[in-house]
XYZ file of C-alpha atoms in Angstrom:
688
model
C 0.000 0.000 0.000
C 1.350 3.422 -0.877
C 1.979 5.773 2.025
C -0.382 8.713 2.113
C 1.222 12.059 1.349
C -0.142 15.185 3.010
C -0.859 17.649 0.194
C -2.665 20.288 2.190
C -1.452 23.836 1.781
C 0.007 25.351 4.967
C -2.721 28.018 4.853
C -5.339 25.359 5.509
C -3.716 24.050 8.663
C -5.535 24.941 11.825
C -4.499 26.359 15.189
C -1.151 25.419 16.646
C -0.434 22.920 13.867
C -0.112 25.815 11.449
C 2.317 27.636 13.696
C 4.543 24.545 13.979
C 4.347 23.674 10.281
C 7.761 22.757 8.816
C 6.768 24.834 5.787
C 6.889 28.082 7.759
C 10.228 29.910 7.124
C 10.238 31.538 10.552
C 10.593 28.090 12.152
C 13.910 27.628 10.335
C 15.096 31.120 11.300
C 14.260 30.509 14.949
C 15.918 27.075 14.859
C 19.081 28.555 13.308
C 19.183 31.347 15.901
C 18.795 28.940 18.818
C 21.329 26.510 17.340
C 23.870 29.306 16.809
C 23.543 30.378 20.443
C 23.903 26.751 21.540
C 26.880 25.940 19.314
C 28.725 29.159 20.199
C 28.061 28.506 23.889
C 29.546 25.031 23.559
C 32.483 26.289 21.494
C 33.259 28.976 24.082
C 32.519 26.573 26.941
C 30.090 28.921 28.668
C 26.266 29.100 28.454
C 26.398 32.807 27.644
C 29.162 32.468 25.041
C 26.752 32.964 22.156
C 25.296 36.122 23.667
C 28.797 37.519 24.247
C 29.655 36.805 20.624
C 26.487 38.613 19.504
C 27.341 41.647 21.624
C 30.971 41.832 20.481
C 30.538 41.069 16.758
C 26.887 41.321 15.614
C 27.700 40.904 11.915
C 29.877 37.878 12.643
C 27.089 36.384 14.750
C 24.441 36.826 12.048
C 26.816 35.389 9.443
C 26.946 32.238 11.554
C 23.158 32.254 11.895
C 22.928 32.575 8.102
C 25.278 29.620 7.536
C 23.331 27.358 9.888
C 20.040 28.629 8.424
C 21.112 27.686 4.885
C 21.934 24.144 5.974
C 18.601 23.867 7.795
C 16.608 25.217 4.829
C 17.737 22.207 2.807
C 15.143 20.308 4.843
C 12.469 22.170 2.832
C 13.459 20.016 -0.131
C 12.721 16.810 1.784
C 9.230 15.239 1.958
C 9.862 14.511 5.652
C 10.872 18.023 6.625
C 10.709 17.899 10.412
C 12.998 14.831 10.734
C 15.345 16.367 8.146
C 15.462 19.609 10.122
C 16.139 17.610 13.283
C 18.993 15.768 11.538
C 20.694 19.019 10.491
C 20.280 20.398 14.004
C 21.724 17.196 15.459
C 24.798 17.477 13.221
C 25.449 21.050 14.345
C 24.945 20.048 17.982
C 27.446 17.183 17.620
C 29.986 19.557 16.071
C 29.497 21.978 18.965
C 29.896 19.205 21.530
C 33.003 17.912 19.746
C 34.480 21.414 19.863
C 33.686 21.704 23.574
C 35.265 18.322 24.385
C 38.280 18.956 22.162
C 39.089 22.293 23.764
C 39.235 20.611 27.165
C 42.474 18.928 26.102
C 44.001 21.200 23.451
C 44.031 24.816 22.310
C 43.370 24.239 18.606
C 39.659 24.286 17.635
C 37.845 21.590 15.681
C 38.384 21.731 11.921
C 37.392 19.586 8.978
C 40.852 18.029 8.862
C 40.258 16.459 12.295
C 37.820 14.084 10.636
C 40.471 12.968 8.148
C 42.656 11.703 11.016
C 39.757 10.234 12.996
C 40.833 6.611 12.669
C 44.362 7.472 13.813
C 43.094 9.472 16.778
C 40.570 6.853 17.890
C 43.432 4.586 18.998
C 44.639 7.207 21.504
C 41.220 8.466 22.596
C 41.655 6.788 25.984
C 44.475 9.251 26.678
C 41.973 12.114 26.589
C 38.699 10.608 27.829
C 37.922 8.114 30.571
C 36.177 4.845 29.706
C 32.903 6.003 31.361
C 33.051 9.227 29.327
C 33.566 7.300 26.087
C 30.676 4.965 26.954
C 28.452 7.945 27.764
C 29.288 9.676 24.476
C 28.710 6.540 22.406
C 25.445 5.784 24.212
C 24.237 9.370 23.747
C 25.029 9.318 20.037
C 23.338 5.939 19.625
C 20.231 7.195 21.443
C 20.007 10.328 19.301
C 20.564 8.436 16.059
C 17.909 5.936 17.115
C 15.517 8.798 17.801
C 16.178 10.296 14.369
C 15.587 6.968 12.674
C 12.280 6.658 14.553
C 11.270 10.166 13.442
C 12.027 9.411 9.816
C 10.040 6.176 9.967
C 7.018 7.688 11.710
C 6.883 11.073 9.986
C 4.301 11.702 7.294
C 5.561 12.519 3.840
C 4.608 16.024 2.741
C 4.421 17.626 -0.629
C 7.582 19.597 -1.532
C 6.784 23.133 -2.668
C 9.850 23.487 -4.867
C 9.415 27.086 -5.999
C 8.763 28.343 -2.470
C 11.668 26.312 -1.083
C 14.146 27.419 -3.727
C 13.096 31.066 -3.423
C 13.512 30.884 0.366
C 16.930 29.258 0.074
C 18.009 31.732 -2.610
C 16.835 34.715 -0.602
C 18.663 33.449 2.486
C 21.831 32.874 0.452
C 21.610 36.444 -0.873
C 21.200 37.823 2.641
C 24.216 35.796 3.765
C 26.273 37.153 0.869
C 25.342 40.724 1.815
C 26.332 40.043 5.428
C 29.655 38.597 4.303
C 30.376 41.573 2.039
C 29.560 43.939 4.884
C 31.646 41.890 7.321
C 34.688 41.786 5.054
C 34.413 45.495 4.259
C 34.183 46.429 7.919
C 36.855 43.997 9.122
C 34.351 41.982 11.178
C 34.960 38.866 9.074
C 38.201 37.642 7.505
C 39.442 34.616 5.584
C 43.021 35.138 6.792
C 43.507 33.055 9.924
C 46.853 34.111 11.322
C 45.793 32.556 14.635
C 43.240 29.761 14.400
C 42.005 29.973 17.993
C 41.536 33.727 17.769
C 39.738 33.358 14.424
C 37.182 30.951 15.890
C 36.673 33.303 18.814
C 36.351 36.403 16.597
C 34.364 35.035 13.650
C 32.389 32.154 15.129
C 32.493 28.372 14.957
C 30.132 27.873 12.005
C 31.936 30.263 9.677
C 35.426 29.035 10.581
C 34.521 25.350 10.407
C 32.911 25.857 6.999
C 35.991 27.701 5.761
C 38.165 24.791 6.915
C 36.133 22.569 4.552
C 36.221 24.725 1.410
C 39.515 26.605 1.767
C 42.300 24.375 0.435
C 45.715 24.806 -1.105
C 47.821 27.803 -2.079
C 46.010 30.538 -4.009
C 47.135 31.040 -7.586
C 49.086 34.312 -7.822
C 47.487 36.918 -10.077
C 50.638 37.211 -12.185
C 51.480 33.484 -12.279
C 53.345 32.550 -15.453
C 56.584 30.979 -16.613
C 58.094 34.443 -16.817
C 57.054 35.330 -13.250
C 58.645 32.150 -11.912
C 61.776 32.728 -13.953
C 62.059 36.260 -12.564
C 62.169 34.730 -9.079
C 64.720 32.106 -10.093
C 66.918 34.848 -11.530
C 67.239 36.333 -8.023
C 68.774 33.199 -6.486
C 72.159 31.603 -7.184
C 72.625 28.414 -9.148
C 72.658 25.185 -7.196
C 75.885 23.516 -6.196
C 76.671 21.063 -3.412
C 79.863 22.724 -2.319
C 80.086 21.195 1.157
C 81.249 23.119 4.153
C 84.755 24.352 4.719
C 87.235 21.647 3.799
C 84.550 19.864 1.750
C 83.211 18.203 4.899
C 79.878 16.487 4.392
C 78.459 15.859 7.863
C 75.619 13.684 9.058
C 72.536 15.786 9.807
C 70.133 14.886 12.623
C 66.894 16.785 13.246
C 65.044 15.954 16.472
C 61.494 17.270 16.790
C 60.593 17.370 20.486
C 56.918 16.921 21.320
C 55.255 19.780 23.275
C 58.678 21.078 24.288
C 59.207 24.544 25.734
C 61.080 26.283 28.542
C 58.767 26.151 31.579
C 60.885 28.874 33.201
C 58.919 31.264 30.984
C 55.795 30.680 33.106
C 55.492 33.783 35.268
C 56.108 33.289 38.983
C 56.400 29.487 38.839
C 59.312 27.913 40.695
C 60.649 24.355 40.725
C 62.519 22.043 43.043
C 65.430 22.096 40.577
C 66.165 23.310 37.053
C 63.747 21.432 34.733
C 65.984 21.732 31.638
C 69.627 21.567 32.744
C 70.909 20.110 29.466
C 69.059 22.568 27.252
C 70.306 25.496 29.342
C 73.900 24.271 29.299
C 73.941 23.529 25.582
C 72.174 26.790 24.686
C 75.063 28.629 26.309
C 77.568 26.694 24.194
C 75.916 26.542 20.753
C 73.646 28.647 18.528
C 70.125 28.674 19.927
C 67.092 30.876 20.047
C 63.346 31.037 19.652
C 61.631 29.214 16.855
C 58.174 30.302 15.589
C 55.906 27.393 14.675
C 52.463 27.570 13.005
C 50.480 25.742 15.712
C 49.900 25.578 19.457
C 48.680 22.688 21.582
C 48.301 20.303 18.604
C 49.037 20.049 14.883
C 52.547 18.619 15.106
C 52.617 17.713 11.416
C 52.217 21.338 10.354
C 55.384 22.284 12.228
C 56.970 19.184 10.733
C 55.808 20.211 7.255
C 57.370 23.668 7.536
C 60.680 22.291 8.844
C 61.008 19.624 6.152
C 59.816 21.664 3.155
C 60.714 25.280 3.885
C 57.124 26.225 2.978
C 54.637 28.278 5.031
C 51.472 26.644 6.331
C 49.858 30.117 6.407
C 49.935 30.139 2.610
C 47.635 27.108 2.541
C 43.947 26.858 3.428
C 42.515 27.686 6.835
C 43.448 24.887 9.252
C 44.753 22.766 6.373
C 47.163 19.890 6.989
C 49.188 19.512 3.757
C 50.037 15.966 4.908
C 46.341 15.100 4.547
C 45.734 17.045 1.338
C 48.246 17.792 -1.412
C 51.139 15.695 -0.062
C 48.990 12.588 -0.141
C 49.283 12.741 -3.923
C 52.270 14.927 -4.850
C 55.914 15.342 -3.980
C 57.797 18.542 -3.284
C 61.260 19.686 -2.337
C 62.366 18.792 1.197
C 65.645 18.722 3.045
C 65.505 14.940 2.617
C 65.309 15.183 -1.179
C 68.055 17.813 -1.232
C 70.411 15.697 0.878
C 69.476 12.573 -1.067
C 70.686 14.382 -4.206
C 73.950 15.048 -2.361
C 74.560 11.346 -1.742
C 73.023 11.012 1.718
C 70.890 8.191 3.075
C 67.620 9.575 4.420
C 65.817 8.142 7.441
C 62.693 9.013 9.431
C 62.033 7.700 12.922
C 59.112 8.126 15.326
C 58.397 6.429 18.643
C 54.662 6.349 17.976
C 52.182 4.711 15.607
C 53.585 4.532 12.089
C 50.337 5.395 10.311
C 49.530 8.416 12.485
C 48.842 11.386 10.169
C 49.487 8.853 7.362
C 53.238 9.336 7.772
C 53.890 5.865 6.347
C 52.398 7.128 3.080
C 53.350 10.820 3.130
C 57.034 10.129 3.842
C 57.275 8.423 0.445
C 56.514 11.885 -1.015
C 59.066 13.660 1.183
C 62.255 11.853 0.176
C 62.773 9.271 2.931
C 64.325 5.914 2.094
C 63.196 4.249 5.318
C 60.860 4.960 8.205
C 61.117 3.324 11.625
C 58.019 3.713 13.799
C 57.120 2.266 17.200
C 56.029 -0.988 15.539
C 59.717 -1.743 14.855
C 61.171 -0.756 18.242
C 62.346 -3.736 20.274
C 61.713 -2.757 23.885
C 60.063 0.649 24.237
C 59.167 1.988 27.666
C 55.962 3.939 28.270
C 54.976 6.695 30.677
C 51.806 6.935 32.751
C 49.838 8.301 29.781
C 51.044 5.411 27.574
C 53.276 7.535 25.373
C 56.594 5.917 24.492
C 59.564 7.432 26.304
C 62.037 9.344 24.169
C 65.151 7.746 25.661
C 64.786 4.824 23.235
C 65.465 7.177 20.316
C 69.152 7.569 21.182
C 70.187 4.023 20.263
C 67.867 3.971 17.257
C 69.368 7.175 15.850
C 72.935 5.997 16.444
C 72.238 2.652 14.790
C 71.072 4.477 11.653
C 74.166 6.679 11.587
C 76.699 3.890 12.134
C 75.085 1.268 9.875
C 75.820 3.037 6.580
C 78.938 4.007 4.694
C 77.257 7.126 3.314
C 76.454 10.242 5.264
C 72.990 10.183 6.790
C 70.068 12.503 7.346
C 67.924 11.403 10.285
C 64.595 13.064 11.045
C 63.425 11.940 14.491
C 59.990 12.767 15.930
C 59.544 12.303 19.677
C 56.303 11.812 21.619
C 56.911 11.449 25.370
C 55.723 14.886 26.541
C 52.430 14.609 24.642
C 49.213 15.595 26.479
C 46.659 15.135 27.916
C 48.182 15.631 31.381
C 46.611 13.986 34.454
C 44.769 16.008 37.086
C 45.522 13.489 39.851
C 49.310 13.295 39.577
C 51.359 13.298 42.780
C 55.166 13.613 42.440
C 57.162 10.638 43.664
C 60.653 10.490 45.109
C 63.194 11.710 42.588
C 60.663 13.740 40.600
C 61.184 17.380 39.885
C 58.124 19.329 41.014
C 56.562 22.779 41.276
C 57.401 24.590 44.518
C 55.398 27.775 44.037
C 53.392 30.044 41.761
C 50.442 27.728 40.992
C 47.419 27.812 43.288
C 44.852 25.796 41.332
C 45.158 22.081 42.356
C 44.220 20.688 38.942
C 46.659 22.960 37.116
C 49.353 22.110 39.666
C 48.862 18.382 39.066
C 49.061 18.775 35.297
C 52.139 20.982 35.480
C 53.894 18.635 37.925
C 53.357 15.719 35.562
C 54.412 17.715 32.489
C 57.579 18.963 34.199
C 58.503 15.413 35.242
C 58.206 14.301 31.596
C 59.999 17.392 30.312
C 62.890 16.670 32.660
C 63.188 13.154 31.195
C 63.065 14.552 27.656
C 65.853 16.948 28.609
C 67.844 13.947 29.852
C 67.349 12.366 26.409
C 68.655 15.585 24.821
C 71.767 15.326 26.992
C 72.268 11.622 26.264
C 71.968 12.065 22.501
C 74.326 15.052 22.615
C 76.986 13.004 24.436
C 76.554 10.104 22.014
C 76.933 12.384 18.987
C 80.030 14.010 20.455
C 81.579 10.534 20.752
C 80.899 9.670 17.111
C 83.816 9.375 14.732
C 81.728 10.975 11.974
C 81.191 14.721 11.608
C 77.606 15.370 12.620
C 75.256 18.340 12.977
C 72.524 17.847 15.565
C 69.414 20.047 15.681
C 66.760 20.098 18.419
C 63.514 22.064 18.357
C 60.062 22.010 19.931
C 57.119 21.259 17.654
C 54.678 23.493 19.584
C 53.740 24.579 23.075
C 51.506 22.208 25.018
C 47.927 23.351 25.590
C 48.911 23.432 29.267
C 50.896 26.603 28.574
C 47.595 28.411 27.973
C 45.985 27.160 31.183
C 43.994 29.916 32.880
C 46.008 29.427 36.086
C 49.331 30.018 34.280
C 50.804 33.090 32.608
C 53.161 32.621 29.668
C 55.741 35.393 29.276
C 56.795 34.479 25.741
C 54.774 34.433 22.485
C 52.296 31.579 22.109
C 53.912 30.189 18.974
C 57.572 30.184 20.001
C 59.591 27.164 21.107
C 63.349 26.703 21.633
C 65.761 25.480 18.988
C 69.410 24.442 19.277
C 72.075 23.681 16.646
C 75.104 21.578 17.631
C 78.133 20.291 15.717
C 80.639 17.707 16.960
C 83.387 19.200 14.800
C 84.762 22.637 14.070
C 82.068 24.374 12.021
C 81.673 28.057 11.242
C 78.286 28.916 12.776
C 78.400 32.646 12.068
C 75.168 32.413 10.057
C 73.400 30.994 13.131
C 74.213 33.684 15.649
C 73.105 32.966 19.202
C 69.698 34.354 20.139
C 68.549 34.517 16.518
C 64.801 34.071 16.041
C 63.633 31.846 13.213
C 60.443 30.745 11.551
C 60.038 26.990 11.269
C 60.256 27.175 7.466
C 63.683 28.860 7.725
C 65.387 26.158 9.793
C 66.449 23.675 7.145
C 67.851 26.355 4.774
C 69.866 27.739 7.703
C 71.343 24.314 8.482
C 72.068 23.734 4.789
C 73.841 27.101 4.661
C 75.959 26.118 7.660
C 77.127 22.891 6.027
C 77.583 24.557 2.634
C 74.906 22.595 0.796
C 73.059 24.514 -1.940
C 70.879 21.780 -3.394
C 67.265 22.657 -4.048
C 65.385 25.738 -5.189
C 63.501 26.411 -1.939
C 66.726 25.972 0.012
C 68.636 28.496 -2.114
C 65.657 30.854 -2.245
C 65.555 31.255 1.544
C 69.295 31.794 1.800
C 69.305 34.449 -0.917
C 65.997 36.217 -0.315
C 65.076 36.044 3.397
C 65.925 39.691 4.046
C 64.675 41.151 0.765
C 61.480 42.804 -0.479
C 58.866 40.427 -1.827
C 60.353 37.476 0.094
C 57.074 35.937 1.295
C 55.102 36.749 -1.877
C 57.730 35.081 -4.054
C 57.902 32.106 -1.692
C 54.142 31.682 -2.082
C 54.527 31.770 -5.873
C 57.124 29.000 -5.728
C 54.872 26.973 -3.415
C 51.977 27.270 -5.854
C 54.174 26.446 -8.835
C 55.738 23.328 -7.281
C 52.588 21.882 -5.700
C 49.667 23.132 -7.802
C 51.022 24.802 -10.908
C 53.031 23.900 -13.989
C 56.280 23.306 -12.063
C 58.143 25.855 -14.149
C 60.762 26.037 -11.400
C 61.488 22.345 -11.949
C 61.331 22.539 -15.767
C 58.063 20.634 -15.596
C 59.590 17.746 -13.661
C 58.984 16.500 -10.138
C 60.696 14.775 -7.266
C 60.441 10.959 -7.440
C 58.043 9.093 -5.167
C 60.059 6.872 -2.817
C 57.988 3.831 -3.735
C 60.585 1.469 -2.275
C 60.722 3.187 1.148
C 61.194 0.428 3.705
C 59.417 0.298 7.035
C 62.066 -0.331 9.659
C 65.728 -0.935 8.979
C 65.993 -4.354 10.629
C 64.230 -6.861 8.339
C 61.531 -8.992 9.949
C 62.219 -12.565 8.847
C 60.990 -16.087 9.647
C 63.721 -18.723 9.969
C 61.790 -21.696 11.344
C 58.264 -22.856 12.131
C 57.625 -25.743 14.527
C 54.505 -27.123 16.146
C 53.186 -29.339 18.922
C 49.677 -30.391 19.868
C 48.677 -26.899 21.050
C 50.856 -24.276 19.431
C 52.658 -23.192 16.309
C 55.993 -21.574 17.195
C 57.352 -19.047 14.708
C 61.057 -18.370 15.076
C 62.823 -15.528 13.330
C 64.404 -12.109 13.648
C 63.327 -8.628 14.731
C 59.835 -9.442 15.998
C 58.131 -6.865 18.234
C 54.904 -6.597 20.205
C 53.276 -5.339 17.004
C 54.139 -8.489 15.034
C 51.161 -10.533 13.844
C 51.395 -14.004 12.285
C 49.362 -14.593 9.134
C 48.440 -18.001 7.759
C 47.230 -18.154 4.194
C 46.888 -14.354 4.280
C 44.655 -14.397 7.378
C 45.893 -12.652 10.530
C 45.909 -14.803 13.658
C 45.904 -13.908 17.323
C 49.601 -13.798 18.127
C 51.472 -14.089 21.406
C 54.746 -12.176 21.494
C 57.469 -14.018 23.438
C 60.597 -12.133 22.432
C 62.217 -10.621 19.370
C 62.894 -14.127 18.019
C 59.702 -15.976 18.969
C 55.963 -15.708 18.263
C 53.271 -18.253 19.182
C 49.886 -19.003 17.609
C 47.342 -21.470 18.989
C 47.141 -24.466 16.674
C 43.323 -24.514 16.821
C 43.335 -21.251 14.883
C 44.901 -23.037 11.897
C 42.251 -25.704 11.419
C 40.665 -26.052 7.999
C 43.424 -24.286 6.113
C 44.864 -27.312 4.295
C 48.063 -29.274 4.697
C 50.489 -26.664 3.434
C 50.230 -23.131 4.716
C 52.051 -19.954 3.752
C 53.048 -18.071 6.886
C 54.209 -14.466 7.145
C 54.694 -11.939 9.915
C 53.165 -8.490 9.551
C 53.914 -5.353 11.526
C 50.458 -4.008 12.370
C 49.462 -0.739 14.066
C 46.946 -0.510 16.895
C 44.294 0.561 14.390
C 44.995 -2.577 12.312
C 46.986 -0.889 9.554
C 49.597 -3.220 8.020
C 52.926 -1.432 7.632
C 55.059 -4.258 6.216
C 55.143 -8.017 5.803
C 57.976 -10.542 5.990
C 58.924 -12.854 3.113
C 56.579 -15.881 3.038
C 57.493 -19.150 4.718
C 55.931 -22.444 3.619
C 54.997 -24.620 6.598
C 54.005 -28.260 6.113
C 52.600 -30.081 9.181
C 54.588 -33.200 8.266
C 57.657 -31.470 9.619
C 59.267 -30.156 6.457
C 59.690 -26.412 6.597
C 61.107 -24.395 3.745
C 61.440 -20.655 3.295
C 60.806 -19.017 -0.014
C 63.294 -16.675 -1.558
C 62.753 -12.917 -1.569
C 63.114 -9.807 0.481
C 60.774 -8.085 2.872
C 57.499 -7.109 1.249
C 56.048 -3.687 1.979
C 52.389 -3.391 2.798
C 50.153 -2.485 -0.117
């Protein structure tokens, strides 16, 4: 039987039913107004946040109302308008709640790119939310979705008045355009987000979140042409790999320190001892200074992007992560590619999940020949928040340097000092702790924990420094912080330095002229690698030479933006139409995972081999099996799990992340239950 469709005109509805009709435009306007107040209150984490926004920036407020109204008016095109309107409202409410929850653990607001890393983040969600909180959120979402499904099932289908709906939507869009024009003209709205947190606060959540969806890439310069690019190239010297004085070609090590900053810059806060003794001592001996990064509290990969490429994140879309957009499909110049062209081996290393921010894929577009993530570390230690300790990086870095005959570039990303910081932490014997200047108990707990981790990270800095100084190979070692922790912006603390500045330090274990890196010099993140290349006398790469030649000249940033557009989005005139090669053969880990023997008894299959870790998973016939890790040479699988797979079975070992992403797979091994075991020929196979 066909469902009855209500075809009555709204004018024929009676009493209160007419007032509540989903065909009445005022209902959508009222819904958008209420939802804007609710979302802005959640985003500002105060019930009156929306009203404050309205009072401070009326045009900005009504722009946000207009954006939400347009999305809600789409329900007029649906036969079941009330459920459709409820669905749109639910989506905006979820976004507001997500923003509220997110800002409890970081400074950076919610953007569209956060949804592109959702499956990476879900594996560390327990570090930010308790299990009861996660259960409550999931249950609440399930209940609301169930309610929406019920509404859609039970609601009566109504006739769609297309002309009226389209005229209403068009009129609302026109009003929004007029508001935007007025806002831009009066400076109440802007598309230039120099500070993302401030932009959300000034222009509203709806507008900023929408801009994070549609604003992508580097804008095409008005005068973009082959001639314009050539004019820029004419201002920089030709490329030569001259080497430093005496033709020395040193190893280069970059260490990106997670949430690392000098806590002595917190006003009035005192400690039981110096939190950063190694940093302080080394900063007095070698070039150091403040380093301006593009993010605060989160967004590590944007600092990483600027350091590796020499490009500015500000030239890209609002809240864009190039790792999740253009670099997922294209290559560009990096320090790794430049040093690779100079005969270096290039390595990346990270003591966290290998697929986080899709590094296992993006690094193939950044010039790395191998990438060692936590899945390949033999015996990592973890802190209370389950972040791997940085001390393990020392031996891993040294093993990369000493294992090759060539010079090496090592890019190491640490993780130990990562938030969220506990509110119930009590210092134990031997811990450094806060002795004064913090009165709020929760802030004190978080700062005590952070300082204890920072002190351990500083110990890692000292240990790696000593190890590098003992090397027989000339080596340049660079440390820098990726961003300030969100803790630095805690209401109970006062930061005396700019929000986007972290320390950097440049060290050499041989006599190197460091005049170009004068002590106390301030840098932008995108200027670091050209500075280091200048110190070692390497002039490979256009971006590298551009920074060295043009950093103090007129048109510096505009011309840099032109080169960025040309290399990533344009005709690549600067590269004569060519491109940097994709590192398709990048290996995961530098110690091959290999099976040497498979034996069995009545209960278990024992897989013996080399370089197994806690992330190793045995596969039989291509199917992953529950695997017990014994040690780096032994894995065990219950024999019952192998039933029904035939007499001969191909066995491999995969390195698998916590979100079930396969990073690499060992050569296959043919196991026959009769007792004959033979290994096939071939090297380690990378994951597809």
